[in-house]
């Protein structure tokens, strides 16, 4: 993960600029062909500052997953009351809209993302906390559905 957690608005903006530069380069050049030096140059930052926020290239992928998890969580919290099907559809539509924003970066990461043994694998141990956020967000669909009542055991399985 990132070496330094941003605390101030300026540091969050700096981190975001570096992340945006990395995602744009992954989309243009691919993950493997993009270097930390490329990312720093695109962001208009020094290489040292880039490393201060992201220790290694894989941290950018994890940051993207974290962003997607946070966006999913926010979308789930805003779901209107309704049926399970309507709430599920609304969250799927919101998820696709968020994915669309970073489609090319996701495509560049796809080969590694689905390898559970890779450091940036979405199913690997390094991303379990992000999956937990996603699971909780999808659970909100069930919790607020007007047409179903699900036990805690069944909710966890769903």
mmCIF file of C-alpha atoms in Angstrom:
data_model
loop_
_atom_site.group_PDB
_atom_site.id
_atom_site.type_symbol
_atom_site.label_atom_id
_atom_site.label_comp_id
_atom_site.label_asym_id
_atom_site.label_seq_id
_atom_site.Cartn_x
_atom_site.Cartn_y
_atom_site.Cartn_z
ATOM 1 C CA UNK A 1 0.000 0.000 0.000
ATOM 2 C CA UNK A 2 0.962 3.649 -0.131
ATOM 3 C CA UNK A 3 3.893 4.660 2.018
ATOM 4 C CA UNK A 4 2.197 7.743 3.444
ATOM 5 C CA UNK A 5 -1.500 8.153 4.108
ATOM 6 C CA UNK A 6 -2.499 11.650 2.961
ATOM 7 C CA UNK A 7 -3.701 13.776 5.866
ATOM 8 C CA UNK A 8 -4.193 17.257 4.440
ATOM 9 C CA UNK A 9 -6.268 18.400 1.470
ATOM 10 C CA UNK A 10 -3.086 19.285 -0.420
ATOM 11 C CA UNK A 11 -1.557 15.858 0.172
ATOM 12 C CA UNK A 12 -4.813 14.123 -0.859
ATOM 13 C CA UNK A 13 -4.846 16.208 -4.040
ATOM 14 C CA UNK A 14 -1.201 15.365 -4.732
ATOM 15 C CA UNK A 15 -1.869 11.663 -4.236
ATOM 16 C CA UNK A 16 -4.931 11.892 -6.479
ATOM 17 C CA UNK A 17 -2.928 13.627 -9.228
ATOM 18 C CA UNK A 18 -0.294 10.911 -9.117
ATOM 19 C CA UNK A 19 -2.940 8.174 -9.161
ATOM 20 C CA UNK A 20 -4.782 9.790 -12.082
ATOM 21 C CA UNK A 21 -1.522 10.030 -14.021
ATOM 22 C CA UNK A 22 -0.774 6.361 -13.380
ATOM 23 C CA UNK A 23 -4.229 5.219 -14.458
ATOM 24 C CA UNK A 24 -4.018 7.272 -17.654
ATOM 25 C CA UNK A 25 -0.621 5.771 -18.466
ATOM 26 C CA UNK A 26 -1.802 2.225 -17.721
ATOM 27 C CA UNK A 27 -4.635 2.825 -20.188
ATOM 28 C CA UNK A 28 -2.258 4.218 -22.830
ATOM 29 C CA UNK A 29 0.858 2.059 -22.441
ATOM 30 C CA UNK A 30 -0.236 -0.896 -20.355
ATOM 31 C CA UNK A 31 0.702 -1.725 -16.796
ATOM 32 C CA UNK A 32 3.975 -3.514 -17.580
ATOM 33 C CA UNK A 33 5.272 -0.777 -19.905
ATOM 34 C CA UNK A 34 4.574 2.094 -17.520
ATOM 35 C CA UNK A 35 7.396 3.055 -15.170
ATOM 36 C CA UNK A 36 7.320 5.011 -11.935
ATOM 37 C CA UNK A 37 9.398 7.659 -13.731
ATOM 38 C CA UNK A 38 6.688 7.907 -16.435
ATOM 39 C CA UNK A 39 4.038 8.353 -13.761
ATOM 40 C CA UNK A 40 5.989 11.066 -11.946
ATOM 41 C CA UNK A 41 6.589 12.937 -15.194
ATOM 42 C CA UNK A 42 2.926 12.743 -16.244
ATOM 43 C CA UNK A 43 1.825 13.972 -12.803
ATOM 44 C CA UNK A 44 4.383 16.798 -12.879
ATOM 45 C CA UNK A 45 5.884 15.509 -9.630
ATOM 46 C CA UNK A 46 9.343 14.421 -8.626
ATOM 47 C CA UNK A 47 10.091 10.716 -8.635
ATOM 48 C CA UNK A 48 10.819 10.894 -4.891
ATOM 49 C CA UNK A 49 7.430 12.439 -4.160
ATOM 50 C CA UNK A 50 5.732 9.795 -6.275
ATOM 51 C CA UNK A 51 7.445 7.080 -4.236
ATOM 52 C CA UNK A 52 6.383 8.855 -1.040
ATOM 53 C CA UNK A 53 2.748 8.224 -1.936
ATOM 54 C CA UNK A 54 3.104 4.934 -3.805
ATOM 55 C CA UNK A 55 5.979 2.625 -2.886
ATOM 56 C CA UNK A 56 5.557 0.436 -5.954
ATOM 57 C CA UNK A 57 3.556 0.320 -9.138
ATOM 58 C CA UNK A 58 1.176 -2.307 -7.766
ATOM 59 C CA UNK A 59 0.004 0.214 -5.154
ATOM 60 C CA UNK A 60 -1.738 2.137 -7.926
ATOM 61 C CA UNK A 61 -3.880 -0.875 -8.770
ATOM 62 C CA UNK A 62 -4.813 -1.371 -5.123
ATOM 63 C CA UNK A 63 -5.649 2.347 -4.858
ATOM 64 C CA UNK A 64 -7.954 1.971 -7.862
ATOM 65 C CA UNK A 65 -9.668 -1.007 -6.226
ATOM 66 C CA UNK A 66 -10.035 0.991 -3.007
ATOM 67 C CA UNK A 67 -11.554 3.881 -4.936
ATOM 68 C CA UNK A 68 -14.004 1.534 -6.604
ATOM 69 C CA UNK A 69 -14.910 0.006 -3.244
ATOM 70 C CA UNK A 70 -15.560 3.446 -1.762
ATOM 71 C CA UNK A 71 -17.678 4.456 -4.765
ATOM 72 C CA UNK A 72 -19.677 1.229 -4.465
ATOM 73 C CA UNK A 73 -20.200 1.871 -0.765
ATOM 74 C CA UNK A 74 -21.434 5.416 -1.477
ATOM 75 C CA UNK A 75 -23.770 4.221 -4.237
ATOM 76 C CA UNK A 76 -25.196 1.521 -1.952
ATOM 77 C CA UNK A 77 -25.851 4.060 0.791
ATOM 78 C CA UNK A 78 -27.861 6.203 -1.648
ATOM 79 C CA UNK A 79 -30.093 3.393 -2.907
ATOM 80 C CA UNK A 80 -33.765 4.285 -2.779
ATOM 81 C CA UNK A 81 -36.225 2.018 -1.009
ATOM 82 C CA UNK A 82 -37.696 -0.609 -3.277
ATOM 83 C CA UNK A 83 -37.715 -4.235 -4.242
ATOM 84 C CA UNK A 84 -34.650 -6.415 -4.119
ATOM 85 C CA UNK A 85 -34.590 -6.555 -7.922
ATOM 86 C CA UNK A 86 -34.843 -2.769 -8.299
ATOM 87 C CA UNK A 87 -32.119 -2.144 -5.722
ATOM 88 C CA UNK A 88 -29.856 -4.768 -7.318
ATOM 89 C CA UNK A 89 -30.354 -3.195 -10.738
ATOM 90 C CA UNK A 90 -29.620 0.283 -9.400
ATOM 91 C CA UNK A 91 -26.345 -0.855 -7.823
ATOM 92 C CA UNK A 92 -25.316 -2.746 -10.963
ATOM 93 C CA UNK A 93 -25.955 0.370 -13.074
ATOM 94 C CA UNK A 94 -23.940 2.515 -10.632
ATOM 95 C CA UNK A 95 -21.106 -0.036 -10.609
ATOM 96 C CA UNK A 96 -20.932 -0.141 -14.398
ATOM 97 C CA UNK A 97 -20.877 3.659 -14.534
ATOM 98 C CA UNK A 98 -17.949 3.716 -12.092
ATOM 99 C CA UNK A 99 -16.110 0.986 -14.006
ATOM 100 C CA UNK A 100 -16.612 2.860 -17.262
ATOM 101 C CA UNK A 101 -14.624 5.804 -15.903
ATOM 102 C CA UNK A 102 -11.527 3.586 -15.694
ATOM 103 C CA UNK A 103 -12.269 0.974 -18.340
ATOM 104 C CA UNK A 104 -8.906 1.193 -20.107
ATOM 105 C CA UNK A 105 -6.928 1.060 -16.856
ATOM 106 C CA UNK A 106 -8.903 -2.001 -15.761
ATOM 107 C CA UNK A 107 -8.224 -3.663 -19.102
ATOM 108 C CA UNK A 108 -4.508 -2.984 -18.655
ATOM 109 C CA UNK A 109 -4.619 -4.595 -15.209
ATOM 110 C CA UNK A 110 -6.937 -7.498 -16.111
ATOM 111 C CA UNK A 111 -4.342 -10.221 -16.648
ATOM 112 C CA UNK A 112 -2.804 -9.668 -13.232
ATOM 113 C CA UNK A 113 -6.012 -8.700 -11.467
ATOM 114 C CA UNK A 114 -7.535 -12.144 -11.855
ATOM 115 C CA UNK A 115 -4.460 -14.037 -10.683
ATOM 116 C CA UNK A 116 -5.212 -14.756 -7.007
ATOM 117 C CA UNK A 117 -1.489 -15.161 -6.281
ATOM 118 C CA UNK A 118 -0.543 -11.752 -7.693
ATOM 119 C CA UNK A 119 -0.034 -8.806 -5.343
ATOM 120 C CA UNK A 120 -2.726 -6.904 -7.236
ATOM 121 C CA UNK A 121 -5.074 -9.836 -7.687
ATOM 122 C CA UNK A 122 -8.612 -8.800 -6.827
ATOM 123 C CA UNK A 123 -9.128 -12.247 -5.311
ATOM 124 C CA UNK A 124 -5.798 -12.416 -3.473
ATOM 125 C CA UNK A 125 -5.096 -11.960 0.228
ATOM 126 C CA UNK A 126 -3.807 -8.406 -0.248
ATOM 127 C CA UNK A 127 -7.213 -7.160 -1.342
ATOM 128 C CA UNK A 128 -9.453 -8.928 1.196
ATOM 129 C CA UNK A 129 -10.338 -5.680 2.990
ATOM 130 C CA UNK A 130 -11.536 -4.172 -0.287
ATOM 131 C CA UNK A 131 -13.686 -7.230 -0.991
ATOM 132 C CA UNK A 132 -15.174 -6.912 2.508
ATOM 133 C CA UNK A 133 -16.285 -3.355 1.699
ATOM 134 C CA UNK A 134 -17.840 -4.582 -1.555
ATOM 135 C CA UNK A 135 -19.643 -7.462 0.193
ATOM 136 C CA UNK A 136 -21.067 -5.074 2.767
ATOM 137 C CA UNK A 137 -22.219 -2.724 0.018
ATOM 138 C CA UNK A 138 -24.042 -5.506 -1.783
ATOM 139 C CA UNK A 139 -25.585 -6.542 1.541
ATOM 140 C CA UNK A 140 -27.215 -3.116 1.741
ATOM 141 C CA UNK A 141 -29.384 -4.176 -1.212
ATOM 142 C CA UNK A 142 -30.891 -6.951 0.853
ATOM 143 C CA UNK A 143 -31.200 -4.905 4.032
ATOM 144 C CA UNK A 144 -33.284 -2.204 2.387
ATOM 145 C CA UNK A 145 -35.403 -4.377 0.127
ATOM 146 C CA UNK A 146 -39.116 -3.993 0.729
ATOM 147 C CA UNK A 147 -40.075 -7.400 -0.636
ATOM 148 C CA UNK A 148 -37.747 -9.839 1.168
ATOM 149 C CA UNK A 149 -36.787 -10.847 4.654
ATOM 150 C CA UNK A 150 -33.498 -12.707 4.925
ATOM 151 C CA UNK A 151 -31.886 -14.278 7.954
ATOM 152 C CA UNK A 152 -28.381 -13.177 8.912
ATOM 153 C CA UNK A 153 -26.978 -16.540 7.772
ATOM 154 C CA UNK A 154 -28.665 -16.325 4.384
ATOM 155 C CA UNK A 155 -27.637 -12.667 3.986
ATOM 156 C CA UNK A 156 -23.976 -13.602 4.535
ATOM 157 C CA UNK A 157 -24.264 -16.368 1.940
ATOM 158 C CA UNK A 158 -25.907 -14.063 -0.583
#
